[in-house]
Coordinates of C-alpha atoms and ligand atoms in Angstrom, one line a residue:
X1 CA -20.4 11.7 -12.2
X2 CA -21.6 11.7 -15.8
X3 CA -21.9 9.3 -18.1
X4 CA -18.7 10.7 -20.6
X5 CA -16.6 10.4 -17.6
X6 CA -17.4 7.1 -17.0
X7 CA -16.7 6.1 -20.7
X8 CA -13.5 7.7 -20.5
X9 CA -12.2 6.3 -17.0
X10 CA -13.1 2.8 -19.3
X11 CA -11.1 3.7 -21.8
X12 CA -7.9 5.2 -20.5
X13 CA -7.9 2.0 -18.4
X14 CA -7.9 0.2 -21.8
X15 CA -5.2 2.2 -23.2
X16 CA -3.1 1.3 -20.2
X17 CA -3.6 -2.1 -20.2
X18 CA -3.3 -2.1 -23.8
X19 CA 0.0 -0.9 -24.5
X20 CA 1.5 -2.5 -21.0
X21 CA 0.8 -5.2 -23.1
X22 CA 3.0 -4.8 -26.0
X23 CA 5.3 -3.4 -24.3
X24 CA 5.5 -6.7 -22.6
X25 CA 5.9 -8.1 -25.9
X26 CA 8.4 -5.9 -26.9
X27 CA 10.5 -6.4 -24.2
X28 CA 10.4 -9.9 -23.6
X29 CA 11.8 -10.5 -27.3
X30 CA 15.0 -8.1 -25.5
X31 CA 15.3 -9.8 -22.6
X32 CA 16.4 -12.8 -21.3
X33 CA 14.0 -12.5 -18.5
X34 CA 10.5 -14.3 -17.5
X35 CA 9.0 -10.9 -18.7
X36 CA 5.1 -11.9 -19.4
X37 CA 5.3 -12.2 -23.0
X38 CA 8.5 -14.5 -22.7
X39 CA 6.1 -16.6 -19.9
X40 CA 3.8 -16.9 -22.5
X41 CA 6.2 -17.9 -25.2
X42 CA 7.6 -20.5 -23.1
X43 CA 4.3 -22.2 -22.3
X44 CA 3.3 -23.3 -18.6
X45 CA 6.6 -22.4 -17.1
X46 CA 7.1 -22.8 -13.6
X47 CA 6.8 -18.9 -11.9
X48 CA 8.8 -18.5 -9.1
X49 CA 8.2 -16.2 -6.0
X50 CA 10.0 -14.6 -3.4
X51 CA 9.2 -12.3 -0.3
X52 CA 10.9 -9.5 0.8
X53 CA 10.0 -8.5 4.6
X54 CA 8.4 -11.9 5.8
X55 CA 6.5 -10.1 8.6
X56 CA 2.5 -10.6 9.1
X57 CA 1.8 -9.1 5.7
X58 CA 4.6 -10.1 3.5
X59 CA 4.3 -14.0 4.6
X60 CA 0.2 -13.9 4.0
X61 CA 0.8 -12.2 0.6
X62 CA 2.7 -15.1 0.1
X63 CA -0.2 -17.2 1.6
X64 CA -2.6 -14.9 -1.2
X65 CA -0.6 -15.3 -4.2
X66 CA -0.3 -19.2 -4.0
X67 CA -3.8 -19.1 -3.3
X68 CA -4.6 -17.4 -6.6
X69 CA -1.7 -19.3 -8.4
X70 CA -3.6 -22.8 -7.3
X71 CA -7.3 -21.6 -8.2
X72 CA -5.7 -20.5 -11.6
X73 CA -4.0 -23.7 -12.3
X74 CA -0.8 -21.9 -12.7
X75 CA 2.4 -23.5 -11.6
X76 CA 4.3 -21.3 -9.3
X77 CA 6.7 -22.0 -5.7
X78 CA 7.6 -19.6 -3.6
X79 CA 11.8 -20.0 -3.8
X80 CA 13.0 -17.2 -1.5
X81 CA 12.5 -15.5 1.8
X82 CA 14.6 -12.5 2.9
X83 CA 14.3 -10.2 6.4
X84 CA 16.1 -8.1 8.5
X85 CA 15.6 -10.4 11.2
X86 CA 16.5 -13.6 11.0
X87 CA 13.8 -15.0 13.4
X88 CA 11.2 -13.9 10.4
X89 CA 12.8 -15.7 8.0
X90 CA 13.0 -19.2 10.3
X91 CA 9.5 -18.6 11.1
X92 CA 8.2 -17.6 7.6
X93 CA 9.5 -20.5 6.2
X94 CA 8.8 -22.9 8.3
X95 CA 4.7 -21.6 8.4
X96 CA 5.2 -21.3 4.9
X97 CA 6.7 -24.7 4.3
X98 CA 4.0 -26.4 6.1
X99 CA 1.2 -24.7 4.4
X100 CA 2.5 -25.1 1.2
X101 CA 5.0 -27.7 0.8
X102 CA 2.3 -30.3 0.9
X103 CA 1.1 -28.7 -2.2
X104 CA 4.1 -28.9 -4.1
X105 CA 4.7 -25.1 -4.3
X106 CA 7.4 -24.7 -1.6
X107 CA 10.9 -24.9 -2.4
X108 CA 13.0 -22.5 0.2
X109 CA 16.7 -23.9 0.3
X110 CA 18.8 -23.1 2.7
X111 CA 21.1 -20.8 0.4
X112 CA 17.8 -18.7 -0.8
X113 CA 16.8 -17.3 2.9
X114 CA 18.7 -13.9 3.6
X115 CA 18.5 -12.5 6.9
X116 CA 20.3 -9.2 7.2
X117 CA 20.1 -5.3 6.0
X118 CA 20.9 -6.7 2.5
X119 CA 18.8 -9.1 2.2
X120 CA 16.2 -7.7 0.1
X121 CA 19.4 -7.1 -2.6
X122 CA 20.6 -10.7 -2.2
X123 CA 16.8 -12.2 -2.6
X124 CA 15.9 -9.2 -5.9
X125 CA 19.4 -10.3 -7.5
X126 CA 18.6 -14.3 -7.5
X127 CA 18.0 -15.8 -10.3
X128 CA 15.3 -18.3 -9.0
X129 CA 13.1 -15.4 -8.4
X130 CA 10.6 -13.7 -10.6
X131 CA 7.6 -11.8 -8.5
X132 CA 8.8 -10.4 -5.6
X133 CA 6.5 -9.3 -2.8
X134 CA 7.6 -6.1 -0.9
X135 CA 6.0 -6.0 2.5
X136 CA 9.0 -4.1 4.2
X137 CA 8.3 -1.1 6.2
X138 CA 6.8 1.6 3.4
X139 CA 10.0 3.8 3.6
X140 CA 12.0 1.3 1.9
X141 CA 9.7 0.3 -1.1
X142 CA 11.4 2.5 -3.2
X143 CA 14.7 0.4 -2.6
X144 CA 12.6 -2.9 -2.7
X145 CA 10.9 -2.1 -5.8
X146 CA 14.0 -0.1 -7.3
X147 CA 16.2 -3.4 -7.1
X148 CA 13.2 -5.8 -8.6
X149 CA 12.9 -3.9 -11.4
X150 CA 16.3 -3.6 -11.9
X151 CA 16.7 -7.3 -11.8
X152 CA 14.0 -7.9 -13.9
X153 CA 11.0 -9.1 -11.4
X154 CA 7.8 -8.7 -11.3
X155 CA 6.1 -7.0 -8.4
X156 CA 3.8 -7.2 -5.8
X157 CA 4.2 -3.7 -3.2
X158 CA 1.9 -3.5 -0.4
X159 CA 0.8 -0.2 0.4
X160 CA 1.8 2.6 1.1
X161 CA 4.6 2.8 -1.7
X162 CA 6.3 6.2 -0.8
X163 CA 6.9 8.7 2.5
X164 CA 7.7 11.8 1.4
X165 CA 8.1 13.4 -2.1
X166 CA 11.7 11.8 -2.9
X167 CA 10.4 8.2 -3.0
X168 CA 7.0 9.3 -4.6
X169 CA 9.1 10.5 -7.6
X170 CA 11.5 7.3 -6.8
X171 CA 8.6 4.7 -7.1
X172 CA 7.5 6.4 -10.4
X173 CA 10.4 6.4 -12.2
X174 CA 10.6 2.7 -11.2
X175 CA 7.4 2.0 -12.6
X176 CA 8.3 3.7 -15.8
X177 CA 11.6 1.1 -16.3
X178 CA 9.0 -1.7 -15.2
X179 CA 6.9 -0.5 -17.8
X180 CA 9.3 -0.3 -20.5
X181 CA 10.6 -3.8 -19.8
X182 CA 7.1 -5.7 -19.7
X183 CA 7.0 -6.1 -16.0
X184 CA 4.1 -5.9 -13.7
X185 CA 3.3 -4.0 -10.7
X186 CA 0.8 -4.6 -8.6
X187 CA -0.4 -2.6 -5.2
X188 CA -2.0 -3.8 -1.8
X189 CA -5.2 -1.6 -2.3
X190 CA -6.9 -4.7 -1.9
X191 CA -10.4 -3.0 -2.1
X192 CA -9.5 -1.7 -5.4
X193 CA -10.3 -5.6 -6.0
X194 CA -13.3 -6.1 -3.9
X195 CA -16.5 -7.0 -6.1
X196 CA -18.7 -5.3 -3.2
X197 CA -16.6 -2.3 -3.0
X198 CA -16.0 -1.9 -6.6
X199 CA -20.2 -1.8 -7.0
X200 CA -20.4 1.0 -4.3
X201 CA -17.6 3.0 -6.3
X202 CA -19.0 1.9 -9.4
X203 CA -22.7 3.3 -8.1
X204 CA -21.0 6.5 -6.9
X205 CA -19.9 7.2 -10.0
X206 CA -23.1 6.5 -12.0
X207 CA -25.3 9.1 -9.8
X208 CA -26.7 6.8 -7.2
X209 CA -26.9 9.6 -4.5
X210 CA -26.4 12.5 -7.3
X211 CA -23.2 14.4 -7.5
X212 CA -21.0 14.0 -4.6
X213 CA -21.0 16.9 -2.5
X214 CA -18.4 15.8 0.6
X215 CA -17.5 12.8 2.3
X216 CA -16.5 11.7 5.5
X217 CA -13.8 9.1 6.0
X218 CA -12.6 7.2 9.9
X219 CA -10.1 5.1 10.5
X220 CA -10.4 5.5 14.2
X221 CA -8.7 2.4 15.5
X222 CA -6.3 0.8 18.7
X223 CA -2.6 1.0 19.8
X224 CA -0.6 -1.6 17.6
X225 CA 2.3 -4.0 18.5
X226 CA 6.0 -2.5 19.8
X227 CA 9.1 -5.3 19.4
X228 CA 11.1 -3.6 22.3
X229 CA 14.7 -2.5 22.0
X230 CA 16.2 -6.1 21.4
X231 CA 18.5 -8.5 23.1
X232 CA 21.6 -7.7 22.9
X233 CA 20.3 -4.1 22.1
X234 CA 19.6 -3.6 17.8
X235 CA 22.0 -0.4 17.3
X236 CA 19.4 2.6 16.5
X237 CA 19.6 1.7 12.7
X238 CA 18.0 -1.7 13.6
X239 CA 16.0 -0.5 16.5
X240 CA 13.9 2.0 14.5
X241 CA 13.4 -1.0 11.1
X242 CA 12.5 -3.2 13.8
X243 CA 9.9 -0.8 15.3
X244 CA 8.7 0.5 12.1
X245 CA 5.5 1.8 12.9
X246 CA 6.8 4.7 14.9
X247 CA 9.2 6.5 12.6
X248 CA 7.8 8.9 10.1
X249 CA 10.5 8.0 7.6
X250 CA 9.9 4.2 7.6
X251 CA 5.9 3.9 8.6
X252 CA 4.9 7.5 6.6
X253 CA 3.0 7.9 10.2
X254 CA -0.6 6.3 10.8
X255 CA -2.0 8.2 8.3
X256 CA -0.3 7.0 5.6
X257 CA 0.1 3.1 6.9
X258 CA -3.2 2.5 7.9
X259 CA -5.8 5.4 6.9
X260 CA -4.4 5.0 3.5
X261 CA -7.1 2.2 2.8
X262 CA -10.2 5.0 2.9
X263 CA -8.0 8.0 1.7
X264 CA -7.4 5.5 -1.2
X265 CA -11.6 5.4 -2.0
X266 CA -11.6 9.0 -1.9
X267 CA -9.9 9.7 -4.7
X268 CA -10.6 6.3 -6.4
X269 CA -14.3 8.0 -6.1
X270 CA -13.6 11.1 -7.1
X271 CA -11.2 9.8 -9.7
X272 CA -8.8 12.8 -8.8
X273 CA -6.5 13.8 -6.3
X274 CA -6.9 16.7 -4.3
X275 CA -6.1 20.1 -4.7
X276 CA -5.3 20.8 -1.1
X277 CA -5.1 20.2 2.5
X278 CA -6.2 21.8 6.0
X279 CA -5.4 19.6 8.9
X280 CA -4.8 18.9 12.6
X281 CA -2.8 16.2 14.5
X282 CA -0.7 15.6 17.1
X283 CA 0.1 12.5 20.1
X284 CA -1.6 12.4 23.2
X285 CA -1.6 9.0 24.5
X286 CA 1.5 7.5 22.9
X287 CA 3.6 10.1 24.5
X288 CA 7.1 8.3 25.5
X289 CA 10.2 8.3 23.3
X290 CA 9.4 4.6 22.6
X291 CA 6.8 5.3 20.1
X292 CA 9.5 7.2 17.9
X293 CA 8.1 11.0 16.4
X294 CA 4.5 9.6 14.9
X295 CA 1.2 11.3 16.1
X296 CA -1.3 8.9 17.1
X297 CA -4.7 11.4 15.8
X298 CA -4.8 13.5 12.7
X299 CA -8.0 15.3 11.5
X300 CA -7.7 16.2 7.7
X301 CA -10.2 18.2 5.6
X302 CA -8.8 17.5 1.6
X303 CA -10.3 19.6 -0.6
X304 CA -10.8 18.6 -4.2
X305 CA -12.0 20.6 -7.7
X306 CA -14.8 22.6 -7.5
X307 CA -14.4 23.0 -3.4
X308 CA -15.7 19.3 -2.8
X309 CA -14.7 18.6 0.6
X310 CA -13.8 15.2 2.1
X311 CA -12.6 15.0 5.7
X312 CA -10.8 12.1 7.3
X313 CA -10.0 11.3 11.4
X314 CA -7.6 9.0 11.9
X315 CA -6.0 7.8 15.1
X316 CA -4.3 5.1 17.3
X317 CA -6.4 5.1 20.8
X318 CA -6.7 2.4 23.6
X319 CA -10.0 1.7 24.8
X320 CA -11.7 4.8 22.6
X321 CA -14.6 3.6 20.3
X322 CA -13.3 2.6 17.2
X323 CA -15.2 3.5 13.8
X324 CA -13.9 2.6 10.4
X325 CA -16.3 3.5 7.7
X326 CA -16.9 5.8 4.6
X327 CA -19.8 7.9 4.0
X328 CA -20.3 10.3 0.7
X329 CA -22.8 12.7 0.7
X330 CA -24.6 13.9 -2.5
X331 CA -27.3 15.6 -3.7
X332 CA -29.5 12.9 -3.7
X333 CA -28.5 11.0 -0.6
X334 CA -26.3 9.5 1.2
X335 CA -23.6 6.1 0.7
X336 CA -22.6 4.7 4.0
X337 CA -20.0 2.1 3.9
X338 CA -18.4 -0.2 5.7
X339 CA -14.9 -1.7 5.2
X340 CA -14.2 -5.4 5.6
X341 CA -12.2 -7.4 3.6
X342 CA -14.0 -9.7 1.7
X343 CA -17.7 -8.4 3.4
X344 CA -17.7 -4.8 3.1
X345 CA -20.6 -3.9 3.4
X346 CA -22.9 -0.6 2.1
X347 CA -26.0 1.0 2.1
X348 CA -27.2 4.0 -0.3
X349 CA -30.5 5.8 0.9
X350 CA -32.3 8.8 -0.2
X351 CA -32.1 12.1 2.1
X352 CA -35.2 11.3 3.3
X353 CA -34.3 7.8 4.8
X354 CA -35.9 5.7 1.5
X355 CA -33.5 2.6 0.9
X356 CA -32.2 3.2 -3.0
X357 CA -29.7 -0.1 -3.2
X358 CA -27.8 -2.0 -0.4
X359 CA -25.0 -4.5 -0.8
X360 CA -24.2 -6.7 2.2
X361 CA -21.1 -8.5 0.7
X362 CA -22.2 -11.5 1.4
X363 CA -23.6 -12.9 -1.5
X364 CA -21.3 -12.7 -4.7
X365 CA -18.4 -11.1 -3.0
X366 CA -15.0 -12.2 -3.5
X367 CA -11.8 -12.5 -1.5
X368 CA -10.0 -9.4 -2.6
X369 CA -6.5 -9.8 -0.7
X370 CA -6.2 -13.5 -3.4
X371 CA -8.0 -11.5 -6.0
X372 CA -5.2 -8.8 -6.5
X373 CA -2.4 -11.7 -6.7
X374 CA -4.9 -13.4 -9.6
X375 CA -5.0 -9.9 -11.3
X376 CA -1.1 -10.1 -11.2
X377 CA -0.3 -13.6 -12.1
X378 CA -3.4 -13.6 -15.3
X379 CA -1.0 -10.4 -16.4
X380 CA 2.2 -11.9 -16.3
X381 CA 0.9 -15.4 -17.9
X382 CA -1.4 -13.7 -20.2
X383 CA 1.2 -11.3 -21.3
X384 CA -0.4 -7.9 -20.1
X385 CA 1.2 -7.3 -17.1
X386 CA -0.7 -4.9 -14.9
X387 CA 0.6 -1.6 -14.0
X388 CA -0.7 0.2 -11.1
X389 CA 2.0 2.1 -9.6
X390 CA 0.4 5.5 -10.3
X391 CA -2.7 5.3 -8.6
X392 CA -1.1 3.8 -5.1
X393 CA 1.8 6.2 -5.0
X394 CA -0.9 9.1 -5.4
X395 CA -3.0 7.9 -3.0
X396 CA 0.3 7.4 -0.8
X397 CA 0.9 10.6 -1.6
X398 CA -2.7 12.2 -0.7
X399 CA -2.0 11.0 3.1
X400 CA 1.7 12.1 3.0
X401 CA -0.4 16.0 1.8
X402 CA -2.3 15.3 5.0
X403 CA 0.0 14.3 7.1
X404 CA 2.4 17.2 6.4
X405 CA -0.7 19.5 6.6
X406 CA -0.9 18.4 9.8
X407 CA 2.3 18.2 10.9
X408 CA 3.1 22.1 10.0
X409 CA -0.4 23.7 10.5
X410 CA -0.6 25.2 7.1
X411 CA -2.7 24.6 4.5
X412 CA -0.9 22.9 1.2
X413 CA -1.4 22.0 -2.4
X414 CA -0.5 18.9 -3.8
X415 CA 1.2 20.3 -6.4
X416 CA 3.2 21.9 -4.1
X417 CA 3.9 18.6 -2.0
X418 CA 5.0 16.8 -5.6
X419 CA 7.4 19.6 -6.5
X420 CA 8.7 19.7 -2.8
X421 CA 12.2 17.9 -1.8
X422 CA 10.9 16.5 1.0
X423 CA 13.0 13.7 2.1
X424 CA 12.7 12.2 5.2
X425 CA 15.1 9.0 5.2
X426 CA 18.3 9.3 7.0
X427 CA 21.5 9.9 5.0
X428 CA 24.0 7.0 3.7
X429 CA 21.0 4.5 2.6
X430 CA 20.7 5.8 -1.1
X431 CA 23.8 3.6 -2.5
X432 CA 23.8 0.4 -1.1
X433 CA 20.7 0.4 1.3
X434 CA 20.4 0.9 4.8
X435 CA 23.5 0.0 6.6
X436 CA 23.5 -2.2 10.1
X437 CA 26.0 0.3 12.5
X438 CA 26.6 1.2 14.7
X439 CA 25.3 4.2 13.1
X440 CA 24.3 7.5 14.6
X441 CA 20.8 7.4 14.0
X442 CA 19.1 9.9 16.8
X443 CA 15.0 9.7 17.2
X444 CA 13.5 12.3 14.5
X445 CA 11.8 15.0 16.3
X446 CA 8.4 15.1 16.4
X447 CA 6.5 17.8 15.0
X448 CA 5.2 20.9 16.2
X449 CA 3.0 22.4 13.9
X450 CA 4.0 26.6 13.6
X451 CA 7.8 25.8 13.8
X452 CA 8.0 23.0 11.3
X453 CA 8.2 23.9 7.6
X454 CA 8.1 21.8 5.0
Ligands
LIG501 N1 -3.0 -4.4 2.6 C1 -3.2 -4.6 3.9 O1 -4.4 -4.7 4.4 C2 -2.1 -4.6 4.9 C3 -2.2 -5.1 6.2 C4 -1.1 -5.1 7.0 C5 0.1 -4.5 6.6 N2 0.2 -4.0 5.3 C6 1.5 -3.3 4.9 O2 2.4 -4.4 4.7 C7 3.7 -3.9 5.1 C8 4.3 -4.7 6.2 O3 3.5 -4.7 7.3 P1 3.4 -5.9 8.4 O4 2.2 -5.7 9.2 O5 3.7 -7.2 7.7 O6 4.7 -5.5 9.3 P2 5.7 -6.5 10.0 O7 6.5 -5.6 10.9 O8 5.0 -7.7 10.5 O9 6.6 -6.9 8.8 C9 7.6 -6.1 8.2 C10 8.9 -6.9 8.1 O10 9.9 -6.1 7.4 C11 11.1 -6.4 8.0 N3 12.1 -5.4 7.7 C12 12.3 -4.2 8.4 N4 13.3 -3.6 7.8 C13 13.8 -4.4 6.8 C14 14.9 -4.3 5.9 N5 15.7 -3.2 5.9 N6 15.1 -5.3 5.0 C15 14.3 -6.4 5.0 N7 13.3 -6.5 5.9 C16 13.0 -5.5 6.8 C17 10.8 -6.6 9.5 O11 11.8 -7.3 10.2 C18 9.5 -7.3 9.4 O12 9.6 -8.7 9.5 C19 3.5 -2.4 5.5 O13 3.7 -1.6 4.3 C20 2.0 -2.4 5.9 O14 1.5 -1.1 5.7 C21 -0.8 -4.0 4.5

């Protein structure tokens, strides 16, 4: 990549940053909320933090963004836990509350846990809230994120952020009202904040193998958890939030809730989105109704400007070899790397095997999953909240292009995806959320690519 494109990736960043900042400003003198100017007009006042979907990755966000609150010296409790299930919210609190209360930054009373499919309103619409972590299955961050902003909160929305094209557009225009009233939004592309990974992006775009002339992303990895069919049964409403993973309208299929981590550095690399996608997929060893309508393999060639190809394999396999890695290929050489939180690791080397720069992420590297929580917290207190809702819902959106290439066999644009009404989500949830039934909910098909058309 040459050197003016650098400069200018520099300074649009700037520009956002800049005028997120007074519109911060701006809004906070509007509002009587704890926008980040008004936190900064108020002096060291207490932050206060609540978790929506208090599952593995919503309660150690919550783990994260105390972490970072503490190494900033900023003074912030989490307040508020809301699930579905009520089991997550006993156990979430209580592992929270022994972490954390011995620090002086719990303070979960009984009348701010919600357990139920309104929770996430209940916990978004308390006043003892002001960042709210959205770790809910992905086809309900629109909702999520919809009712924070609407109440005024700041955000923290693990990836990925949309599932088809209707929450795409839903999670932008969110992020537009966030803008325009000072609040922050901040994604789970954690190795967006990783010092070792940022170098190897950083080095990709300053030439260190030449111009980029393909890559080749896996994220080839094992079966994950299933919760059953519940005791006394969940109605199907329940049964398919519950098991999450397996439903294309709640999970945006492997693709989107795993693989999006390397489908992310793609386009972070290439500093685009692609044009188009050619892809395979289907499900071959997670066959039984149980595992909902997801495939467990895709194989994706994206193809961006100037015919630059990238392809990605992704899939779900017991007792296959698992690889998870990145590798761009240029005209120089070659940048293998491998992801890790907090030690990814990577090598660059010339065509003809020479060694041009390694990082081991060892030495210097940082712990990105407290890093992006620092990121948020420095914007809210400093009064330039961050904004990043655009570059995770495209990425989102580049595995939902694969994923739908896959799933119908024909080659598509992006554009055409974005202008698409695809909308996978069951009726009735739009107005007041998803509802608890007994609701008729059958099993989506899965997808046979030929007959399916998007
Ligand atoms: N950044 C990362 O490295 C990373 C790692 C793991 C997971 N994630 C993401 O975090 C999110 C959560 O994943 P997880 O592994 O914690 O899953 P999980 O199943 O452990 O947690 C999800 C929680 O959401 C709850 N839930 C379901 N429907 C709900 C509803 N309608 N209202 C409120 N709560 C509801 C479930 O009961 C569950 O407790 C996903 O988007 C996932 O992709 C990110």
């Amino acid at each position: 990549m040459s050197e003016s494109k650098n400069s200018a990736i520099s300074r649009r960043s700037f520009v956002k940053q800049g005028s997120a900042g007074l519109a911060a400003t701006a809004a906070a003198a509007n509002l009587g909320l704890l926008t980040t100017g008004a936190y900064a007009q108020a002096g060291n006042q207490e932050l206060r933090l609540g978790v929506v979907g208090a599952g593995g990755r919503g309660s150690g966000a919550v783990g994260n963004c105390l972490q970072a609150a503490e190494e900033l010296g900023i003074p912030m409790k989490l307040t508020a836990v809301a699930d579905l299930a009520p089991e997550r919210v006993a156990d979430s609190t209580k592992a929270l509350g022994e972490a954390w209360g011995p620090k002086n930054r719990f303070d979960v009373k009984p009348d701010r846990q919600f357990s139920g499919m309104d929770a996430y309103k209940k916990l978004c619409s308390n006043p003892d809230v002001d960042v709210v972590v959205q770790a809910t299955p992905p086809g309900l961050r629109y909702l999520t994120l919809r009712e924070a902003v609407n109440n005024g909160k700041h955000s923290f929305v693990e990836k990925p952020v949309c599932v088809d094209a209707d929450t795409y557009h839903h999670v932008l225009a969110s992020g537009n009202i966030a803008k325009n009233k000072g609040l922050a939004i901040v994604s789970g592309t954690q190795y967006r904040r990783e010092n070792s990974y940022k170098d190897a992006i950083d080095q990709l775009q300053n030439g260190i193998i030449g111009d980029i002339m393909a890559s080749y992303q896996y994220y080839c990895g094992g079966t994950l958890w299933h919760r059953g069919k519940g005791t006394p049964p969940w109605t199907p409403m329940e049964y398919q939030m519950r098991n999450w993973l397996y439903f294309t309208w709640l999970s945006g299929d492997l693709i989107a809730e795993q693989s999006i981590h390397n489908i992310d550095a793609i386009n972070w690399s290439m500093d685009a989105n692609p044009v188009k996608a050619y892809a395979s997929g289907g499900r071959i060893s997670r066959t039984d109704a149980a595992f909902g309508n997801v495939y467990d393999h895709f194989d994706v060639h994206f193809e961006y400007a100037n015919g630059i190809r990238s392809s990605f394999m992704g899939r779900q396999y017991q007792g296959a070899t698992n690889k998870v890695e990145n590798r761009w290929v240029g005209t120089k050489g070659e940048l293998y790397l491998k992801p890790n939180p907090g030690r990814t690791a990577w090598i660059a080397k010339t065509h003809d095997g020479q060694i041009v720069k390694r990082n081991t992420g060892r030495r210097g590297n940082n712990q990105p999953y407290v890093e992006e929580h620092k990121e948020l917290l420095k914007g809210i207190v400093d009064g330039k909240p961050v904004m990043e809702i655009q570059e995770v819902a495209d990425s989102s959106m580049t595995c939902i292009l694969g994923r739908e290439a896959a799933y119908s066999g024909k080659e598509l644009t992006f554009d055409y995806l974005v202008k698409s009404n695809l909308k996978l989500r069951p009726g009735g949830i739009d107005a007041n959320g998803p509802q608890p039934g007994p609701v008729n909910l059958p099993f989506p098909d899965v997808r046979r690519p030929g007959s399916y058309k998007i």
